[in-house]
Tab-separated table of C-alpha atoms in Angstrom:
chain	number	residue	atom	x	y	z
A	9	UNK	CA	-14.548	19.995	12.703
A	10	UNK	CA	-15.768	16.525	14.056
A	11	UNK	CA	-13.965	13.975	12.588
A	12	UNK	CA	-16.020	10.457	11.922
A	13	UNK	CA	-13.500	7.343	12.121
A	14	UNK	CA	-14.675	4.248	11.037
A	15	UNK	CA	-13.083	1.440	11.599
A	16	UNK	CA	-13.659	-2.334	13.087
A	17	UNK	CA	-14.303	-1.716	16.999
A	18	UNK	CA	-12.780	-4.709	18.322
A	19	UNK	CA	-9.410	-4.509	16.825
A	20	UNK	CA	-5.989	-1.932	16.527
A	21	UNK	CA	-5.940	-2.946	13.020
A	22	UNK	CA	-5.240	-0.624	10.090
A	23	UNK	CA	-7.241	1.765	11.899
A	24	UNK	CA	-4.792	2.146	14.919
A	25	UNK	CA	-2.456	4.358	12.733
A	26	UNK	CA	-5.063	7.123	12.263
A	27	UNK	CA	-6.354	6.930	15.972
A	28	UNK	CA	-2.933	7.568	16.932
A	29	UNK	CA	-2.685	10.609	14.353
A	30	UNK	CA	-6.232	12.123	15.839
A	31	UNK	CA	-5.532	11.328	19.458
A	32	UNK	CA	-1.578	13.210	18.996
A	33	UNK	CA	-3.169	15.704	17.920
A	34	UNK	CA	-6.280	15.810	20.584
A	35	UNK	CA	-8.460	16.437	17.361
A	36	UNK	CA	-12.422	16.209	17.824
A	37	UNK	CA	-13.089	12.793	16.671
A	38	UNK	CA	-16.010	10.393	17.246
A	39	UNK	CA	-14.585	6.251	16.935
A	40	UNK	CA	-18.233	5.566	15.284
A	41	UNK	CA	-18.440	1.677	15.025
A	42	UNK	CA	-17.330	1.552	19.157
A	43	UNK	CA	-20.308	4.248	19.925
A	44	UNK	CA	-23.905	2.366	20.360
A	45	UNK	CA	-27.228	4.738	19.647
A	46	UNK	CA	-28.471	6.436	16.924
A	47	UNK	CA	-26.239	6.189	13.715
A	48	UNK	CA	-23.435	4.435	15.617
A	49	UNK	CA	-21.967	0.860	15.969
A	50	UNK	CA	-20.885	-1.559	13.109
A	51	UNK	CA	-24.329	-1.590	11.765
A	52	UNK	CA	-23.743	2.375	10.663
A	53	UNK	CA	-19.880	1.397	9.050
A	54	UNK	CA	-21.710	-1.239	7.274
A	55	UNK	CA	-24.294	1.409	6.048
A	56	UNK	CA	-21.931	3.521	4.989
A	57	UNK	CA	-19.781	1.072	2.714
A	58	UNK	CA	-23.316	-0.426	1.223
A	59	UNK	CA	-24.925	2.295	0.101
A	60	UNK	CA	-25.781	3.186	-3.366
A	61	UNK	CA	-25.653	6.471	-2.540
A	62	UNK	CA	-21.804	7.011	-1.104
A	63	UNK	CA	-20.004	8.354	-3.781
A	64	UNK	CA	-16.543	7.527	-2.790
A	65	UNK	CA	-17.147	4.437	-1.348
A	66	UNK	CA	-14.417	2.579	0.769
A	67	UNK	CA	-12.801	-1.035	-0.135
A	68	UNK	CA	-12.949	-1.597	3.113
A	69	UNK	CA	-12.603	-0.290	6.480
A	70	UNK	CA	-10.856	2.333	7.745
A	71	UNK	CA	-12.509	5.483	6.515
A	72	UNK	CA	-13.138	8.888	7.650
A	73	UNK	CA	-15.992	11.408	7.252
A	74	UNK	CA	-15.089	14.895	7.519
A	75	UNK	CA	-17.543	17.264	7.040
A	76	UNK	CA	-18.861	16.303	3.107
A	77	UNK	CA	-15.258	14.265	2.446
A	78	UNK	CA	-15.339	10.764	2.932
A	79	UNK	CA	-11.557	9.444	2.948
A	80	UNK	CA	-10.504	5.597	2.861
A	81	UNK	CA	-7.323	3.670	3.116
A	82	UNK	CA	-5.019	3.985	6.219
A	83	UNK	CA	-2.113	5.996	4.416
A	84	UNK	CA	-4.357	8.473	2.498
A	85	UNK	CA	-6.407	9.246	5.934
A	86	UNK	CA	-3.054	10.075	7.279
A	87	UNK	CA	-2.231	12.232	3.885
A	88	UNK	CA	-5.838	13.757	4.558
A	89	UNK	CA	-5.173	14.925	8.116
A	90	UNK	CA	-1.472	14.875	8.212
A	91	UNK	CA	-1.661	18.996	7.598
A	92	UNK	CA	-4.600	19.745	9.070
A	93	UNK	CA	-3.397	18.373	12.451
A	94	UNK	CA	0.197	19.641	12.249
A	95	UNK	CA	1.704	16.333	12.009
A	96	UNK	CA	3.008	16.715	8.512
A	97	UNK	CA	5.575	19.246	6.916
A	98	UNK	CA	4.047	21.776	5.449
A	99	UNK	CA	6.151	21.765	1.757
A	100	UNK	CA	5.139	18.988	-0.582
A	101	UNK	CA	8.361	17.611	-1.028
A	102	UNK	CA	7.920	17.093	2.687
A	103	UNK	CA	4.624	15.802	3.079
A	104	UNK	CA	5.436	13.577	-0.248
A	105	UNK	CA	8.250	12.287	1.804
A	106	UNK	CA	5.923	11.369	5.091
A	107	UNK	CA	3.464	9.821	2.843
A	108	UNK	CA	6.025	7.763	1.567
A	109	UNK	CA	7.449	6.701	4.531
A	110	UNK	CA	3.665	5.739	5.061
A	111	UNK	CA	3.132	3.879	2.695
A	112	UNK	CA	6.402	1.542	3.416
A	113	UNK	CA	4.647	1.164	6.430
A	114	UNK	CA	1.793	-0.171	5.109
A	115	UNK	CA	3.526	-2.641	3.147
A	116	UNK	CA	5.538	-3.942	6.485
A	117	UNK	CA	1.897	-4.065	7.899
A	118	UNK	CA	0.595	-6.490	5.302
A	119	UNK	CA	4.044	-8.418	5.526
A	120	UNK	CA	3.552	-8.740	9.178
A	121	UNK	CA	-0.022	-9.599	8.892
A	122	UNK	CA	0.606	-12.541	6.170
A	123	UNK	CA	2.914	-13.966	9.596
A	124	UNK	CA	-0.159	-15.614	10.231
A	125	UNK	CA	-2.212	-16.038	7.142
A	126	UNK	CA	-0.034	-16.323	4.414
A	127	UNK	CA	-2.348	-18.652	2.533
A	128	UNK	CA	-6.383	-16.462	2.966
A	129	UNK	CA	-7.577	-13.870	4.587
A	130	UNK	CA	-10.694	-15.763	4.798
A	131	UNK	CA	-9.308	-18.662	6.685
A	132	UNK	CA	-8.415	-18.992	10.114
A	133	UNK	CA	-4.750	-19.053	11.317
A	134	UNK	CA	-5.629	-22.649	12.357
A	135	UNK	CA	-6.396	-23.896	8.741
A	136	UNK	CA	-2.849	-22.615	7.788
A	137	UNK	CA	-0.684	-22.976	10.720
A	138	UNK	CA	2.244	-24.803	9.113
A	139	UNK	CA	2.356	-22.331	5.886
A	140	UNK	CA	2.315	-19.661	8.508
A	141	UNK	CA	5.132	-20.895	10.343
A	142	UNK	CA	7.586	-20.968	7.100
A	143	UNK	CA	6.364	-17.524	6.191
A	144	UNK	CA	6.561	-16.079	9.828
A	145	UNK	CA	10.336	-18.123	9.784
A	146	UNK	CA	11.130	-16.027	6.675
A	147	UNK	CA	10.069	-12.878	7.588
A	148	UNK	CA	11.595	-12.673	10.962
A	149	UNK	CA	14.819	-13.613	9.386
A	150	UNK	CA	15.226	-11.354	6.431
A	151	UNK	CA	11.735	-9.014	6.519
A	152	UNK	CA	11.850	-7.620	9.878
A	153	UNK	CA	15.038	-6.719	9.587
A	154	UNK	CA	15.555	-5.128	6.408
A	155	UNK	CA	12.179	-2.913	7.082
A	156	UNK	CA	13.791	-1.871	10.918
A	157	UNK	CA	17.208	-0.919	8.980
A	158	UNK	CA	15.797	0.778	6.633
A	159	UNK	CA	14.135	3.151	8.941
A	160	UNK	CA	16.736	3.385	11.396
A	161	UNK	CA	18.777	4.723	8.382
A	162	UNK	CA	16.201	7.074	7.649
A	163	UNK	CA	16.095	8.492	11.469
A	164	UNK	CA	19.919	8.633	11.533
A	165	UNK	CA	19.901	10.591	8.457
A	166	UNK	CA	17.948	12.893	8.770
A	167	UNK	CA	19.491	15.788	7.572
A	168	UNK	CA	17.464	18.216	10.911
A	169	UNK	CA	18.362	15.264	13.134
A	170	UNK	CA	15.459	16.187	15.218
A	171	UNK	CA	15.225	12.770	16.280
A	172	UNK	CA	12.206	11.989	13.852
A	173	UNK	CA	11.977	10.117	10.377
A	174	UNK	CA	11.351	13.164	8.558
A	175	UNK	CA	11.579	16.954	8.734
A	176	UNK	CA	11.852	19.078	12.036
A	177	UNK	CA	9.090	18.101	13.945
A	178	UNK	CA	6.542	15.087	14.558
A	179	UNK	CA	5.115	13.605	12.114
A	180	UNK	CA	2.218	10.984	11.427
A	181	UNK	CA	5.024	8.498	9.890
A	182	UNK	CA	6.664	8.225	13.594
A	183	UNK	CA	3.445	7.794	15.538
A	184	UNK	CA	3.414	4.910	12.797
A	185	UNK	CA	6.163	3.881	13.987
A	186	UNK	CA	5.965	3.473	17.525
A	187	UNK	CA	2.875	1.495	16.810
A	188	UNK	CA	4.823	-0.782	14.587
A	189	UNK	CA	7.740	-1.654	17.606
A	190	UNK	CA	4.642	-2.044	19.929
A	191	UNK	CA	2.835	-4.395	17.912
A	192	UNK	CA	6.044	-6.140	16.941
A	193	UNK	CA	7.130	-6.684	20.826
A	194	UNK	CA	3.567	-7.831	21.423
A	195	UNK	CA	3.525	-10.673	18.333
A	196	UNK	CA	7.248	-11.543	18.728
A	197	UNK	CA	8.716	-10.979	22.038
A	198	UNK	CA	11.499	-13.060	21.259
A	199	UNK	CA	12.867	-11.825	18.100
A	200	UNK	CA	12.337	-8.137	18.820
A	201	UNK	CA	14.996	-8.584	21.762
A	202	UNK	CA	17.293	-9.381	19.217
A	203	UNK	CA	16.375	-7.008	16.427
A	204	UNK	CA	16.179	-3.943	18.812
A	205	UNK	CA	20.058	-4.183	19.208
A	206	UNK	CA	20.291	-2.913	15.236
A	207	UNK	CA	17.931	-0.408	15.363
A	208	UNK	CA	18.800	2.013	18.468
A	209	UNK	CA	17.873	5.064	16.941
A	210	UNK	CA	14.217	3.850	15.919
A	211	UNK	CA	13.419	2.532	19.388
A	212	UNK	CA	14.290	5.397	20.893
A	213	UNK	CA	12.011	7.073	19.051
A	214	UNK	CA	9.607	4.777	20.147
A	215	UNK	CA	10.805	5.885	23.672
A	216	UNK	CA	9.884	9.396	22.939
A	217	UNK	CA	6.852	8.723	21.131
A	218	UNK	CA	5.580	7.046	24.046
A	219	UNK	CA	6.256	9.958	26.473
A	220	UNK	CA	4.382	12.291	24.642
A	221	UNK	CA	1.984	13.646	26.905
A	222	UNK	CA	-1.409	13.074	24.852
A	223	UNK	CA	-0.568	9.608	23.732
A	224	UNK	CA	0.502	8.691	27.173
A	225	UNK	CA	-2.690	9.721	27.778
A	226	UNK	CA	-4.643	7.410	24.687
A	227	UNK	CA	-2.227	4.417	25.814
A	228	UNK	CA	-3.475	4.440	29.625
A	229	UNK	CA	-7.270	5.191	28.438
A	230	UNK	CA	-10.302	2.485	27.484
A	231	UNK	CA	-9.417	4.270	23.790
A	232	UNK	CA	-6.437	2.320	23.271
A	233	UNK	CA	-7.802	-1.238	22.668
A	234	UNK	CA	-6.030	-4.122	24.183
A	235	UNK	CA	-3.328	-6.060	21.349
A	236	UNK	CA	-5.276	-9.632	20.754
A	237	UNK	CA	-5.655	-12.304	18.446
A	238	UNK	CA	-7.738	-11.064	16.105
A	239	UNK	CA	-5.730	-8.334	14.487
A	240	UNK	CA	-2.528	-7.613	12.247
A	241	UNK	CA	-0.019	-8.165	15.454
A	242	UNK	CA	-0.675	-11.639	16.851
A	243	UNK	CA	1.060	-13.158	19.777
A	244	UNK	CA	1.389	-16.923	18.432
A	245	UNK	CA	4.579	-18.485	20.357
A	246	UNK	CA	5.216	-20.963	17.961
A	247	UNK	CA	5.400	-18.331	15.282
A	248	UNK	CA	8.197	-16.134	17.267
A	249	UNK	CA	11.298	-18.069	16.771
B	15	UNK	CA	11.175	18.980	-16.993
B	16	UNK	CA	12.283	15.550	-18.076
B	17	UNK	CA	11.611	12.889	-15.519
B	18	UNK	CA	14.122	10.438	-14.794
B	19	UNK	CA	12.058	6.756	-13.405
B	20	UNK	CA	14.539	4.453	-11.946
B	21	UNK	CA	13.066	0.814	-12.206
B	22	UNK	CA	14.082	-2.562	-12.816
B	23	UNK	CA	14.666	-3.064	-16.754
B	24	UNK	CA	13.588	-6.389	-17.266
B	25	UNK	CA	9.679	-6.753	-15.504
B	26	UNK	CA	6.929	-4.138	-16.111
B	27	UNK	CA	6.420	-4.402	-12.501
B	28	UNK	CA	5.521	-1.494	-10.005
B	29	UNK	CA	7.134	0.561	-12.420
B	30	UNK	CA	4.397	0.184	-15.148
B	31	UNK	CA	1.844	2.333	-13.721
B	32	UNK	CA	4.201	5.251	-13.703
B	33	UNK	CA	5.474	4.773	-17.220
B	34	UNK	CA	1.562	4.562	-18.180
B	35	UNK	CA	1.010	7.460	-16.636
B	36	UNK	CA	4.196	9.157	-18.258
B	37	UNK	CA	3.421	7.747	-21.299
B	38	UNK	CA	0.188	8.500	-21.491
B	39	UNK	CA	0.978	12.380	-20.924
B	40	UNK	CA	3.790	12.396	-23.046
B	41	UNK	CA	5.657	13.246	-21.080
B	42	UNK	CA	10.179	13.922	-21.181
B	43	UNK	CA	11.321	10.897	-19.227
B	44	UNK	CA	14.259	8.721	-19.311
B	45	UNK	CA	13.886	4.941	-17.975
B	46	UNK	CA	17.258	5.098	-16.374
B	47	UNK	CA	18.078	1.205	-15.369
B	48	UNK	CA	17.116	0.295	-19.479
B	49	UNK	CA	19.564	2.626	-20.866
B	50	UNK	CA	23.380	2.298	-20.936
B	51	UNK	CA	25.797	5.047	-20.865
B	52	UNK	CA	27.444	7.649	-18.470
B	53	UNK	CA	24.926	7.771	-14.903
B	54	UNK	CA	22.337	5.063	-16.457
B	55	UNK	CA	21.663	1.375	-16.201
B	56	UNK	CA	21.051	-0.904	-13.029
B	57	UNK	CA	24.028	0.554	-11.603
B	58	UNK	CA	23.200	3.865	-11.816
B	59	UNK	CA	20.082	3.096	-10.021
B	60	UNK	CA	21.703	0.828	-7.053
B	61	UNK	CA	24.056	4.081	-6.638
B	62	UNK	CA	21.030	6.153	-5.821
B	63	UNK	CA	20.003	3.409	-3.286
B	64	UNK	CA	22.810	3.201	-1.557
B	65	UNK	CA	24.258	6.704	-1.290
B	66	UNK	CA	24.405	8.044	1.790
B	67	UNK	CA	23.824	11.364	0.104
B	68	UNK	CA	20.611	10.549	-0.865
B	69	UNK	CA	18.074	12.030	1.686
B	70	UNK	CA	14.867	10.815	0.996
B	71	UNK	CA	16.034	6.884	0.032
B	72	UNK	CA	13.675	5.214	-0.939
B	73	UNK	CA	12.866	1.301	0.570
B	74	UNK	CA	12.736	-0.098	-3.299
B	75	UNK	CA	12.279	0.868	-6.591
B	76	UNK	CA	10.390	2.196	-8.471
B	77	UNK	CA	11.541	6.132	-7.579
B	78	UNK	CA	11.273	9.313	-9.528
B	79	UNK	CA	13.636	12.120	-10.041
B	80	UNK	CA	12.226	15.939	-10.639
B	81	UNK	CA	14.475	18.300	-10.272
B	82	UNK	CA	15.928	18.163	-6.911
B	83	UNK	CA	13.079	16.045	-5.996
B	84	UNK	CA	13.073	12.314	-5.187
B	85	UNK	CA	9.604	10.117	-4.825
B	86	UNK	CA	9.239	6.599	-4.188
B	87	UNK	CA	6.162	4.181	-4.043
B	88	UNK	CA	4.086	4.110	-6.519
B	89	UNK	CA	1.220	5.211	-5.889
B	90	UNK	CA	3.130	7.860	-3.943
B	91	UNK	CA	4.733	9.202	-7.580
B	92	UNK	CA	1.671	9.005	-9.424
B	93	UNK	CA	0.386	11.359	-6.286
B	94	UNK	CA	3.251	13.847	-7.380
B	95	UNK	CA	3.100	13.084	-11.103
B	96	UNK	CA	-1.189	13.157	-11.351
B	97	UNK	CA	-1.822	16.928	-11.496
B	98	UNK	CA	1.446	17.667	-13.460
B	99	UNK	CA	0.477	15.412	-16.188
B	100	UNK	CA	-3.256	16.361	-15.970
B	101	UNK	CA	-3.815	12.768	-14.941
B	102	UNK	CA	-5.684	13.475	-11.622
B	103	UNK	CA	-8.515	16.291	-10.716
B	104	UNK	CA	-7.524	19.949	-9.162
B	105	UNK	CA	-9.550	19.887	-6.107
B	106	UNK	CA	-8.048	18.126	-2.893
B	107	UNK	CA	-11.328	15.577	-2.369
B	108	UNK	CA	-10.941	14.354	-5.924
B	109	UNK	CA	-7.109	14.079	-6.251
B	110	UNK	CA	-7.178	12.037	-2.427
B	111	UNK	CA	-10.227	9.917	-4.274
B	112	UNK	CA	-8.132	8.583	-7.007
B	113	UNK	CA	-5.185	8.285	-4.845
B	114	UNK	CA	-7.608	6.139	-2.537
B	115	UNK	CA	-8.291	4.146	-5.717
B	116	UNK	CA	-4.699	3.764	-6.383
B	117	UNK	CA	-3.882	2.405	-3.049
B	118	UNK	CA	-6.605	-0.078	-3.491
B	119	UNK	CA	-5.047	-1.065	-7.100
B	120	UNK	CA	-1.694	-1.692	-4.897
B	121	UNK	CA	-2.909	-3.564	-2.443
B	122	UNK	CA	-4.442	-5.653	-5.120
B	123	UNK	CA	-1.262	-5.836	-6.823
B	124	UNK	CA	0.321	-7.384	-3.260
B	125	UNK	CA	-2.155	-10.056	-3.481
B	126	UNK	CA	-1.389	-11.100	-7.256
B	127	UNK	CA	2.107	-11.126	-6.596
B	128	UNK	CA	1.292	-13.713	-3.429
B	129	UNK	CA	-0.026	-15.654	-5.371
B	130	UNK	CA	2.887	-17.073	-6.902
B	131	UNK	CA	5.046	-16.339	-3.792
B	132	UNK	CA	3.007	-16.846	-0.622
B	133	UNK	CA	5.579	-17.956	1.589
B	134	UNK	CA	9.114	-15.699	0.779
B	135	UNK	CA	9.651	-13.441	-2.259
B	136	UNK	CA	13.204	-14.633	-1.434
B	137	UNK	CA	12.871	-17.360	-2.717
B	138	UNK	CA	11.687	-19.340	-6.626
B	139	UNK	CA	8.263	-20.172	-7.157
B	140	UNK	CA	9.403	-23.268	-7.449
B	141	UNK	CA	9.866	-24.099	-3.675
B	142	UNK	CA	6.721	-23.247	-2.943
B	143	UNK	CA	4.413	-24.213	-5.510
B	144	UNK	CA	2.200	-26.247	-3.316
B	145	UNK	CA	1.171	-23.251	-1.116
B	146	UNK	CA	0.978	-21.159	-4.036
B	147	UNK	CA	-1.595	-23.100	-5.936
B	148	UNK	CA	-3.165	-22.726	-2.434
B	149	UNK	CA	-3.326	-19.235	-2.189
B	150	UNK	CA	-4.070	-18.944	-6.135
B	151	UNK	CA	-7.180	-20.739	-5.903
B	152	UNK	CA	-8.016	-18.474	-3.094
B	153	UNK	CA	-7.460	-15.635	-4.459
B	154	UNK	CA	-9.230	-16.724	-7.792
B	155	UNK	CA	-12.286	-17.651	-5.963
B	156	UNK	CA	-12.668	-14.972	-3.581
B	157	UNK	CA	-10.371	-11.517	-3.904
B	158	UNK	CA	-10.249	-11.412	-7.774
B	159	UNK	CA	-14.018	-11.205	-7.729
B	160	UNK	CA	-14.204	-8.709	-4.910
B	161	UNK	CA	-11.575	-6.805	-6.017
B	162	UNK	CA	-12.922	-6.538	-9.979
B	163	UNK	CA	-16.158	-6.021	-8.899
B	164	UNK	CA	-15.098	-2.978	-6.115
B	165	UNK	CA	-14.121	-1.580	-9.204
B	166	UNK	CA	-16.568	-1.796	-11.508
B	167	UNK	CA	-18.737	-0.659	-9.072
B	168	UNK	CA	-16.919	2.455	-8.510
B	169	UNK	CA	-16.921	3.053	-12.064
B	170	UNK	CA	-21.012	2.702	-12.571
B	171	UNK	CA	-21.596	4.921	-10.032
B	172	UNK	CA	-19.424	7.782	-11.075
B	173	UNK	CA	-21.539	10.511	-11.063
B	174	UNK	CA	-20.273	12.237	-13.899
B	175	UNK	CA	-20.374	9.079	-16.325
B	176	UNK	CA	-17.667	9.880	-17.773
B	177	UNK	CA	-16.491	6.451	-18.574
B	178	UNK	CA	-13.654	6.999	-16.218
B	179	UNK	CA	-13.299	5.647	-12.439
B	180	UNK	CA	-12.822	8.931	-11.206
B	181	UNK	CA	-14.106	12.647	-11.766
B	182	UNK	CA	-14.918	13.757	-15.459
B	183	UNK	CA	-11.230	12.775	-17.225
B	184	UNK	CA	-8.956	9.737	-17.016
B	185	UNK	CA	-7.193	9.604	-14.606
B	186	UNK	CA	-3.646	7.490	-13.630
B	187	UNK	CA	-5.965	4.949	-11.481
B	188	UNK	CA	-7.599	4.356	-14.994
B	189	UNK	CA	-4.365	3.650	-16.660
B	190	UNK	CA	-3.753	1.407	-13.409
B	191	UNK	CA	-7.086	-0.310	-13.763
B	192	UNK	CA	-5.887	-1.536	-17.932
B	193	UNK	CA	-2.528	-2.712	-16.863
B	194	UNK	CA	-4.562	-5.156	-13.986
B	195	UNK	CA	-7.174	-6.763	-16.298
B	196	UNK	CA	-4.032	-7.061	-19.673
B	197	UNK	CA	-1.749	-8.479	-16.536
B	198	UNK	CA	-4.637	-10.645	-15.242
B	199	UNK	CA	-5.762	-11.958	-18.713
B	200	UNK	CA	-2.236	-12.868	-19.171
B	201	UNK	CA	-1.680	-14.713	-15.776
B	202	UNK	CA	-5.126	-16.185	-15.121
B	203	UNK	CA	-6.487	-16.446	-18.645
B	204	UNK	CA	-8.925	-19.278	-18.169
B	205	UNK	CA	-9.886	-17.286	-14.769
B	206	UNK	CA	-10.872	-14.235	-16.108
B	207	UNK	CA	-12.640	-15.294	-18.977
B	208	UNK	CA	-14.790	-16.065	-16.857
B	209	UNK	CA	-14.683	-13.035	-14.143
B	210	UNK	CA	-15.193	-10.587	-16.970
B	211	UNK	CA	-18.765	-11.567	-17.516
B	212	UNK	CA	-19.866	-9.744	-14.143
B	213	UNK	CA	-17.666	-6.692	-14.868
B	214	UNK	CA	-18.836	-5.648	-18.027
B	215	UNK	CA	-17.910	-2.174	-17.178
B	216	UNK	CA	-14.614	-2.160	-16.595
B	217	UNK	CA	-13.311	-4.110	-19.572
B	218	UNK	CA	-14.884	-0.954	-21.545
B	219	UNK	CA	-12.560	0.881	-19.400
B	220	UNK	CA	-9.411	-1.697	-20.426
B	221	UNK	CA	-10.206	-0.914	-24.321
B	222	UNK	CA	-10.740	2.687	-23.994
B	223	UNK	CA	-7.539	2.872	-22.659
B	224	UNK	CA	-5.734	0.772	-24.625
B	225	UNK	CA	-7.401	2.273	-27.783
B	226	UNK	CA	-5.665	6.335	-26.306
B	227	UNK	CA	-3.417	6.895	-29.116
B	228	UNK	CA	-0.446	7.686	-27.075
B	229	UNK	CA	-0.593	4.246	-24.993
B	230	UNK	CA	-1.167	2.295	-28.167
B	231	UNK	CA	1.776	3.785	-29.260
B	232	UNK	CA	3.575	2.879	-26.435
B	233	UNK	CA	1.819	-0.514	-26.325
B	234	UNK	CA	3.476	-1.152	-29.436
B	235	UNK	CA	6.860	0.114	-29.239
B	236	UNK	CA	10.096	-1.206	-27.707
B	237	UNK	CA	9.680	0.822	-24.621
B	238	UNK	CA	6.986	-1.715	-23.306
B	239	UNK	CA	8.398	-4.947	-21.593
B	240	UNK	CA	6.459	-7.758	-22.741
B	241	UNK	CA	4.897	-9.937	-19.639
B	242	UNK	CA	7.411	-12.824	-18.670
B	243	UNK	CA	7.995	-14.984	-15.440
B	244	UNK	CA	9.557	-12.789	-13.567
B	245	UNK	CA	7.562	-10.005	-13.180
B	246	UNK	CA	3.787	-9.717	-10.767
B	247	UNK	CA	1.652	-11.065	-13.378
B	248	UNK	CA	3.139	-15.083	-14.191
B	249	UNK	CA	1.346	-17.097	-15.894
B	250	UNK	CA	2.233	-20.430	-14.357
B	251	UNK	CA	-0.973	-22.667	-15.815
B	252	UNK	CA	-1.409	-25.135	-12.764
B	253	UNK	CA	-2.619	-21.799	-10.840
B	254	UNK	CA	-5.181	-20.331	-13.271
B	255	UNK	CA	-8.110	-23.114	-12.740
């Protein structure tokens, strides 16, 4: 099986989180909107999400064609393939837990990405700068570190201690998690040195995450796209107090 | 099995959508934080939070107890509660669809909630009612048409017209999809009179629903919190322009 990501090519985005998932898992996947030729590039995402003929069409951006299924939203990508590529427990009780773990994710996500535009999405950070610094000012003061707590907790507790969030073995929720620490060290340097102290447990999993062998490999490869200013994590100084 | 949600008694909230979808079925639940007694109320529901027992702690409420099974998020409980209730298709590609289109409906619900709060959910509207009628008209102008009409859309082009977003039945994302437009006519009143006109569709959905014998039970009985200021949908009037 050839998996189809779709996803904005120029950004880590809400996309990053499956890449992660397909490149752990060294699945068969093509990153569509980044290929050029026939039925690649942006033009064929757009296709996809305008046609009157796609059934399950996406809100937006990322989606994922396998064979006849077309999948959207981050999290239920990650339910999709969390089985399939062995990165998800195999009882539902445990693959309900992942998915929620997930989906907490995905709400820290949009938190963090409101940092910067808490006023519209349509906007640009410039046109909201001092909203963004009272929200980013909130958020790094109660936010960040009630989400990091809460998964530390989770880690620590873990009842197989196996040194990930959930269950025995790897899942997608802690490949979600090292991206989160990454993005957060990238957008706020500053306040990440002092939140890490809390939250041992979580960055070494981070740690470990990291040194596995086939996302070493993604992170050192023209795959992994550069952090930048243009997607959820955004290095702003003024913003990392 | 009698289901036991554990929810905030005084807001419909995130909880709603699962007591729709509970209600709906008719299902054996008990709203644990609204009754009082031996193991209920608020405090019965902070204990689950807190223990260090509990496993699989959830980040907030809502959560759902099954058994020896504990789900949080949402959309992650309707997930576990959609093919037990009948409320979601058998087949994996259509029970991930209407999943899909309940992770849409929540990150829908994130925005409307913004809107009132686009700077700290910490903290009263009240100290930040200049950004908020900032983000309102935003959101009025640009999401709450894109959003309503995503929707409708999917609805018109459900292959199996069967009046329903999803598949041939209804579905929990329907019973999500009446509880937006009643919350939306209630918050942005003079908005939506006028963002109804282009989504003719999906108000038929609203009054099928409503017009299910079991939910207009439940509509009007005790067990259904009436809309108020603290809940997602407010209805402050110097945001609904």
């Amino acid at each position: 099986m050839r998996y189809e990501l779709y996803y904005w090519p120029e950004i880590q985005g809400r996309g990053e989180y499956v890449r992660l998932a397909l490149e752990a898992a060294e699945a068969d996947y093509v990153d569509v909107a980044r290929e050029s030729g026939r039925g690649m590039g942006v033009s064929a995402m757009m296709r996809m999400m305008d046609s009157e003929k796609t059934e399950c069409v996406p809100f937006a951006p990322p989606f994922l064609k396998a064979g006849d299924v077309l999948v959207g939203q981050a999290a239920n990508i990650l339910l999709f393939l969390g089985t399939r590529l062995g990165l998800a427990p195999d009882d539902e009780a445990g693959r309900l837990w992942v998915h929620q773990l997930q989906l907490t994710v995905a709400d820290f996500v949009t938190e963090i990405h409101d940092t910067h535009h808490p006023i519209a999405s349509g906007l640009y950070y410039e046109d909201q700068k001092a909203e963004a610094a009272e929200r980013a000012s909130d958020f790094l003061q109660h936010r960040l570190p009630k989400f990091l707590g809460y998964f530390d907790r989770v880690l620590e507790r873990n009842p197989h201690a196996s040194g990930y969030l959930a269950g025995r073995a790897l899942s997608y929720a802690d490949l979600s998690m090292f991206q989160l620490i990454e993005g957060l060290r990238y957008a706020f340097p500053n306040a990440m040195k002092r939140a890490e102290r809390d939250v041992a447990a979580l960055v070494g999993l981070h740690d470990r995450v990291a040194q596995l062998p086939a996302i070493a490999r993604y992170l050192a490869s023209e795959r992994r796209i550069p952090f930048n200013e243009m997607g959820i994590f955004r290095h702003y100084p003024e913003l990392d107090s």
